[in-house]
mmCIF file of C-alpha atoms in Angstrom:
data_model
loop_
_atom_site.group_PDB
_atom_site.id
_atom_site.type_symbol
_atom_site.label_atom_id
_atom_site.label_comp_id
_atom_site.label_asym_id
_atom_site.label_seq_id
_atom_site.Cartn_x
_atom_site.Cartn_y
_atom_site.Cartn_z
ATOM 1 C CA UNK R 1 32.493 -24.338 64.498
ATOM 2 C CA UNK R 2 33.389 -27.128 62.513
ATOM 3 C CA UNK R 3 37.037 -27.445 61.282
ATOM 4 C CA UNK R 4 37.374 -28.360 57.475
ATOM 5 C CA UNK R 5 41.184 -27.494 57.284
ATOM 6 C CA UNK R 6 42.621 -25.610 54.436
ATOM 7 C CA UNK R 7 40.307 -24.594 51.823
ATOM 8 C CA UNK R 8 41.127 -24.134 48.546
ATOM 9 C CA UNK R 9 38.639 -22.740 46.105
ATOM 10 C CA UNK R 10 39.444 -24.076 42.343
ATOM 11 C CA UNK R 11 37.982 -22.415 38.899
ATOM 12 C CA UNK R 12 38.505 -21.089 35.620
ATOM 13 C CA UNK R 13 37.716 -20.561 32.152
ATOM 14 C CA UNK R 14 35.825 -17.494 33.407
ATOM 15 C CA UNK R 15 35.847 -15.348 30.183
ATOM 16 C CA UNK R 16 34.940 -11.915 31.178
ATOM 17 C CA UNK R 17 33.988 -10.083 29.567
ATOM 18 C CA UNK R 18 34.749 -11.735 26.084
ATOM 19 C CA UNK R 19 32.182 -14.301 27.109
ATOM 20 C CA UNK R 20 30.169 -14.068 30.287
ATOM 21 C CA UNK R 21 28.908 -10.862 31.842
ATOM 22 C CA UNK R 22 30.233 -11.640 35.352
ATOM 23 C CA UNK R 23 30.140 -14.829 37.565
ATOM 24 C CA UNK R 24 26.701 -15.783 38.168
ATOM 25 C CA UNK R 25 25.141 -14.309 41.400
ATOM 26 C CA UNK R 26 24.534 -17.499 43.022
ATOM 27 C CA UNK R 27 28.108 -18.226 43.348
ATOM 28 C CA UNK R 28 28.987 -15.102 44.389
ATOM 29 C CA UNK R 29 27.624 -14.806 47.276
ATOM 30 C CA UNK R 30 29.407 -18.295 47.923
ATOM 31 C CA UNK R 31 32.615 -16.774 47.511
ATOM 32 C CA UNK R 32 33.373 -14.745 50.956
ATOM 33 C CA UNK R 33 36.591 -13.191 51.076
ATOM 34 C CA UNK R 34 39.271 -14.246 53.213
ATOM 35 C CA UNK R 35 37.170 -17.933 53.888
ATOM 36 C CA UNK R 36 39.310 -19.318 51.808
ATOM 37 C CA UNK R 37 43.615 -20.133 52.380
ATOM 38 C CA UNK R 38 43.739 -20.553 48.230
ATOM 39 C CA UNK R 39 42.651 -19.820 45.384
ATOM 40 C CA UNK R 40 43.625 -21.973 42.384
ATOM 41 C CA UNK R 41 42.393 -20.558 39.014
ATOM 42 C CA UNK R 42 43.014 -23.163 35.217
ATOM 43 C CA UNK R 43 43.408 -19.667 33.161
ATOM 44 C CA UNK R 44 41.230 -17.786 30.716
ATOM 45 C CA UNK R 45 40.134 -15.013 33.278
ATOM 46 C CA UNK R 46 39.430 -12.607 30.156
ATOM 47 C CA UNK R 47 40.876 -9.447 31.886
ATOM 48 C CA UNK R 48 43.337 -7.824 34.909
ATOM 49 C CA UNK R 49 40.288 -7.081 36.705
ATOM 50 C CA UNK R 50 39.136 -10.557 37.057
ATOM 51 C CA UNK R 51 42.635 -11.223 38.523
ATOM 52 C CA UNK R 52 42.478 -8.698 41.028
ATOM 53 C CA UNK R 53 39.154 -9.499 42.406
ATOM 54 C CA UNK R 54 40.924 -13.580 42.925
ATOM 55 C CA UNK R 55 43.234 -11.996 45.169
ATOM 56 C CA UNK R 56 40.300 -10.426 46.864
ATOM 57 C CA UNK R 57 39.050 -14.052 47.955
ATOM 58 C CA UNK R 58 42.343 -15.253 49.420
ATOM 59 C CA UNK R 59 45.787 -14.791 50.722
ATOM 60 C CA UNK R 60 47.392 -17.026 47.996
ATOM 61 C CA UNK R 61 46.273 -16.943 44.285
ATOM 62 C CA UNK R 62 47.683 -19.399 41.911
ATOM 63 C CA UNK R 63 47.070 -18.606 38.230
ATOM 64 C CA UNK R 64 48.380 -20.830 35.046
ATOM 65 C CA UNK R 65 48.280 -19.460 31.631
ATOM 66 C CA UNK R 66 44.837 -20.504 29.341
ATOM 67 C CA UNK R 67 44.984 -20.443 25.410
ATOM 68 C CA UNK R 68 43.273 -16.854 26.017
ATOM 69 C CA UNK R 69 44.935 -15.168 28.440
ATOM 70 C CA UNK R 70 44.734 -11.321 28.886
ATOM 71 C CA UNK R 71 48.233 -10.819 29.734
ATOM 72 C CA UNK R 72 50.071 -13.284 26.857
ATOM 73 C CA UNK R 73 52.740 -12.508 24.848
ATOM 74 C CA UNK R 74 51.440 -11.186 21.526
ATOM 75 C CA UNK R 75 48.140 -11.795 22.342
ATOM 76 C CA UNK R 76 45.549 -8.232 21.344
ATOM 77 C CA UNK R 77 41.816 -9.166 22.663
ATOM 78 C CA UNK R 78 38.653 -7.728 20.843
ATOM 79 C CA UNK R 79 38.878 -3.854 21.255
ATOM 80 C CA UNK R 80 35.608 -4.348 23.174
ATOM 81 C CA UNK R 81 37.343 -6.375 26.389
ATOM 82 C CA UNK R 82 39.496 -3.597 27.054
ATOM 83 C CA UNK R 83 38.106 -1.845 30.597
ATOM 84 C CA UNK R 84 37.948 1.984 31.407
ATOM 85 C CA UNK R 85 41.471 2.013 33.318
ATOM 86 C CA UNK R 86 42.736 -1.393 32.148
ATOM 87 C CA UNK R 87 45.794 -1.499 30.205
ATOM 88 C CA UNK R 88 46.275 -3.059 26.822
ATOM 89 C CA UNK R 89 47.126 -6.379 27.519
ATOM 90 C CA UNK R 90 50.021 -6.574 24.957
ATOM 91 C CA UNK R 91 51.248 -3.219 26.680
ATOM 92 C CA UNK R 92 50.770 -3.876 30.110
ATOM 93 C CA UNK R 93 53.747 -4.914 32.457
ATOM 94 C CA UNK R 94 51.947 -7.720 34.307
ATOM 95 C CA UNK R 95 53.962 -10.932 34.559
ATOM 96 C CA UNK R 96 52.756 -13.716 32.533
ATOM 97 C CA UNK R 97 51.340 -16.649 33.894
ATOM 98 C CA UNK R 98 53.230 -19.558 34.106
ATOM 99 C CA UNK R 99 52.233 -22.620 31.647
ATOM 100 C CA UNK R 100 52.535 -25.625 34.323
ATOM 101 C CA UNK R 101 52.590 -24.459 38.426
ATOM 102 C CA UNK R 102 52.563 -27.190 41.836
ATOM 103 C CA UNK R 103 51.680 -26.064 44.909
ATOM 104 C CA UNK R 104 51.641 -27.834 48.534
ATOM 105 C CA UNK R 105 48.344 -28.425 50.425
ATOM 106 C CA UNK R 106 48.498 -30.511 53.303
ATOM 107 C CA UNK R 107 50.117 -33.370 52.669
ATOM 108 C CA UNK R 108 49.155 -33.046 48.811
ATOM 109 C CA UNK R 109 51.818 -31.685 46.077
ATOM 110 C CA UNK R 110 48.901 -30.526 43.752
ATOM 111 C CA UNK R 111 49.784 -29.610 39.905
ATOM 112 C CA UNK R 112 47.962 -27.325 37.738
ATOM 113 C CA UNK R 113 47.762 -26.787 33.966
ATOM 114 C CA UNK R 114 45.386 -25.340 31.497
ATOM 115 C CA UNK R 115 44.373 -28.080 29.452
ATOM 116 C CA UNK R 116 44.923 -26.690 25.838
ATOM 117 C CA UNK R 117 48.427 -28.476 25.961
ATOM 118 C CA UNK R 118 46.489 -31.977 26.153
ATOM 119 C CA UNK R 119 45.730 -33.646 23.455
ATOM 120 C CA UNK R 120 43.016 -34.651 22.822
ATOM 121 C CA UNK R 121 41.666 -32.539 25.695
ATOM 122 C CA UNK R 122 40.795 -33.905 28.765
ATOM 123 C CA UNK R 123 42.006 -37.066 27.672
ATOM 124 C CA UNK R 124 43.500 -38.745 30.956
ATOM 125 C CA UNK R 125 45.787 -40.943 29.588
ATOM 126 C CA UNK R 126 47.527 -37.700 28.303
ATOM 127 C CA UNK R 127 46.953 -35.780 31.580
ATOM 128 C CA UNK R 128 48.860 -38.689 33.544
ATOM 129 C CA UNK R 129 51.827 -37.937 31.791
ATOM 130 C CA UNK R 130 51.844 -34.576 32.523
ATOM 131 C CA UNK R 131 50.865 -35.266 36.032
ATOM 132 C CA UNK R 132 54.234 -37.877 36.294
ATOM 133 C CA UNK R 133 56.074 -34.687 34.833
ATOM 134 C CA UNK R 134 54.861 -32.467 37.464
ATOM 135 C CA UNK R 135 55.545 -34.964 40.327
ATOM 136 C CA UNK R 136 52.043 -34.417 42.007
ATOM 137 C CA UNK R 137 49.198 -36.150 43.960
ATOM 138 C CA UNK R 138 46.257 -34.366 42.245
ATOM 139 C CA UNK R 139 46.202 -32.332 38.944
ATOM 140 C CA UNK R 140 43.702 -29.468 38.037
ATOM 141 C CA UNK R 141 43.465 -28.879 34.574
ATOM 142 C CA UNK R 142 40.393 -26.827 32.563
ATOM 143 C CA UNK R 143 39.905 -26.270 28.974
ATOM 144 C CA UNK R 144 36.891 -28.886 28.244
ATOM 145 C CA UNK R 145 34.657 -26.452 30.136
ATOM 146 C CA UNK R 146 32.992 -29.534 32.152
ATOM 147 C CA UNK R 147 34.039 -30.079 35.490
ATOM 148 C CA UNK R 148 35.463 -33.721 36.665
ATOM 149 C CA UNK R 149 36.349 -35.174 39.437
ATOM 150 C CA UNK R 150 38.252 -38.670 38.395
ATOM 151 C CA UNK R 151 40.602 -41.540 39.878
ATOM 152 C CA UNK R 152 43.391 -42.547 37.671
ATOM 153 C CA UNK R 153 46.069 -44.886 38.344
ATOM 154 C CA UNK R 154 45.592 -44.133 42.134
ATOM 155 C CA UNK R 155 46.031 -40.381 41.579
ATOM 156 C CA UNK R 156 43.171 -37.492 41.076
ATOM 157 C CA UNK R 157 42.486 -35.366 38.171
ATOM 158 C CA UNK R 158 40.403 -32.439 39.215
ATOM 159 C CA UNK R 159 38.544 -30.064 36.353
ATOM 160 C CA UNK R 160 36.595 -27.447 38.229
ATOM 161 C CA UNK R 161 34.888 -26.552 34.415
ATOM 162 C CA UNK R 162 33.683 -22.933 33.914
ATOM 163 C CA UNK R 163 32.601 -20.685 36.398
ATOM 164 C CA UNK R 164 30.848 -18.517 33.936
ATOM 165 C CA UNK R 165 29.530 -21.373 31.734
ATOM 166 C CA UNK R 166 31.482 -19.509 29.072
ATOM 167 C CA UNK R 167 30.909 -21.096 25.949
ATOM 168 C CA UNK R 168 33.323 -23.640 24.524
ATOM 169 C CA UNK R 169 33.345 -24.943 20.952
ATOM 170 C CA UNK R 170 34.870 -27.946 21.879
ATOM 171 C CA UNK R 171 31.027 -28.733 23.936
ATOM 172 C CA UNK R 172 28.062 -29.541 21.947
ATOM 173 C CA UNK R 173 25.891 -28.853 24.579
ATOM 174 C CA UNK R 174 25.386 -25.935 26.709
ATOM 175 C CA UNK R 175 27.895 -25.369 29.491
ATOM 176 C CA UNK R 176 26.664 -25.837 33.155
ATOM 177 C CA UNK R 177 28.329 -23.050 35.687
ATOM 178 C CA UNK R 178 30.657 -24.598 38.120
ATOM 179 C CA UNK R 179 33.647 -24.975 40.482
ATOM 180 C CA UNK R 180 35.448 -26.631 43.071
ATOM 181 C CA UNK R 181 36.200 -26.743 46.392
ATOM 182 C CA UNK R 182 38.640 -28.598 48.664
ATOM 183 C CA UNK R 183 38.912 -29.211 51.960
ATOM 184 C CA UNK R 184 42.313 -30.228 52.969
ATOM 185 C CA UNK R 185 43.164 -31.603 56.414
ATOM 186 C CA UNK R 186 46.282 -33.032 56.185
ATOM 187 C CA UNK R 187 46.566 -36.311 54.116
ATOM 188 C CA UNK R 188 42.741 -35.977 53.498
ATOM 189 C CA UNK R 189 40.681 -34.520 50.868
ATOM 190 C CA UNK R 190 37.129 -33.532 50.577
ATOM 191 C CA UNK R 191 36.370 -32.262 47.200
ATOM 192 C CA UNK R 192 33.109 -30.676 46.368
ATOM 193 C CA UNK R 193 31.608 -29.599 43.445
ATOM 194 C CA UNK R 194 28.960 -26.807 43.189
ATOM 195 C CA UNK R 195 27.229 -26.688 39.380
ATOM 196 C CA UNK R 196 24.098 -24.470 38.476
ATOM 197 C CA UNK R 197 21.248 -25.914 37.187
ATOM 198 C CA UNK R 198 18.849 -23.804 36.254
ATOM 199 C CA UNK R 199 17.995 -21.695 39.364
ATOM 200 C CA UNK R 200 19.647 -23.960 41.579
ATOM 201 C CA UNK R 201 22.830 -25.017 42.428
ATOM 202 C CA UNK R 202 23.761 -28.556 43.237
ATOM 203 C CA UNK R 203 26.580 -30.030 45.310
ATOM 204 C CA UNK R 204 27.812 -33.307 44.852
ATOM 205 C CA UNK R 205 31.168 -34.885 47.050
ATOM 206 C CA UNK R 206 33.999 -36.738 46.802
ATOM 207 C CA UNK R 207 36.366 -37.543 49.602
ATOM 208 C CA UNK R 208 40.432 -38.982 49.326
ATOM 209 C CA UNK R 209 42.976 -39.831 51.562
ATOM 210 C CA UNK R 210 46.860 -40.409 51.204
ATOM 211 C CA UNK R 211 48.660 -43.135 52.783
ATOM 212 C CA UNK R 212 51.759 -43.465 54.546
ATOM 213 C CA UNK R 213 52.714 -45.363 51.282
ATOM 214 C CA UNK R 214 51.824 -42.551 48.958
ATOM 215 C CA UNK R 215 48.677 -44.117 47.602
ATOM 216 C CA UNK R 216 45.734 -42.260 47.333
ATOM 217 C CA UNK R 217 42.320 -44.286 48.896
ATOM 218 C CA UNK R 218 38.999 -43.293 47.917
ATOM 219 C CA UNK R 219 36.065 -43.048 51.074
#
């Protein structure tokens, strides 16, 4: 059986119920529990019970807070998101999720944020800085609802989109389902990203290494 390291599944903006009926099907059946070492999620999960079924998938579960979190301070969501035996969400005693959060993978110090802090969103000039602040390899951010995979200034920024295709008014076009997943084997990388279109879902790959130097190679 082939060996593909750590694996650390990456998503967000997943909106349930206030905007998507559930994760589509497809990907479901992609997510195995216990497959994965991590779970990374950008925020927005729309209620507790999305949170408990992430720590279904995987041992560790990293969560940062999204501009519509169900467990904010002050926040009340629509009457109509509120679950048969979920707690009010301004009520509730969950712990809030942190704004910024790093992690270590391998040999990669990887930072996560929402997004809604950037401005403009998913502008990576912006997302550097924070990235500098964070003192990290790779940065996952959301918000923008469209996943991206990009090299800047020899580091990655990694947006695994919506897993939902929730709707975002910040997209004039319709949002394509998707997430991410890393492979991690040591000072190497291979990211994929799974998107569904249509009836199908399509994989595309990207693959980074880290030098003895610090710098991040591409191939």
């Amino acid at each position: 059986m082939a060996n593909f390291g750590e694996l650390v599944l990456v998503l967000g903006d997943m909106y349930i119920p206030q905007r998507a009926c559930s994760i589509p099907e497809k990907f479901k059946r992609m997510l195995v529990p216990n497959k994965m070492q991590h779970v990374l999620c950008t925020g927005n999960l729309g209620s507790r019970d999305q949170y408990e079924e992430l720590r279904n998938l995987a041992p560790n579960v990293h969560v940062v807070s999204g501009d519509y979190e169900y467990n904010s301070p002050g926040l009340t969501l629509p009457s109509h998101s509120h679950q048969p035996n979920t707690p009010n969400p301004t009520t509730q005693s969950a712990q809030y999720f942190p704004e910024t959060k790093v992690i270590q993978v391998g040999e990669f110090r990887i930072g996560m944020i929402h997004g809604h802090q950037v401005v403009p969103w998913g502008d990576h000039e912006s997302l550097a800085m924070i990235r500098r602040k964070l003192d990290c390899d790779v940065l996952i951010y959301g918000g923008t609802h469209k996943n991206e995979v990009v090299e800047h200034d020899g580091y990655y920024h990694i947006n695994p989109g919506s897993i939902t295709g929730a709707f975002s008014p910040a997209s004039t076009t319709k949002v394509i389902p998707s997430f991410v997943l890393l492979a991690v084997q040591g000072p190497k990388v291979v990211c994929y990203v799974y998107e569904l279109i249509g009836d199908d879902v399509d994989v595309s790959k990207t693959e980074f290494t880290k030098q003895s130097d610090g710098e991040i190679m591409t191939g």
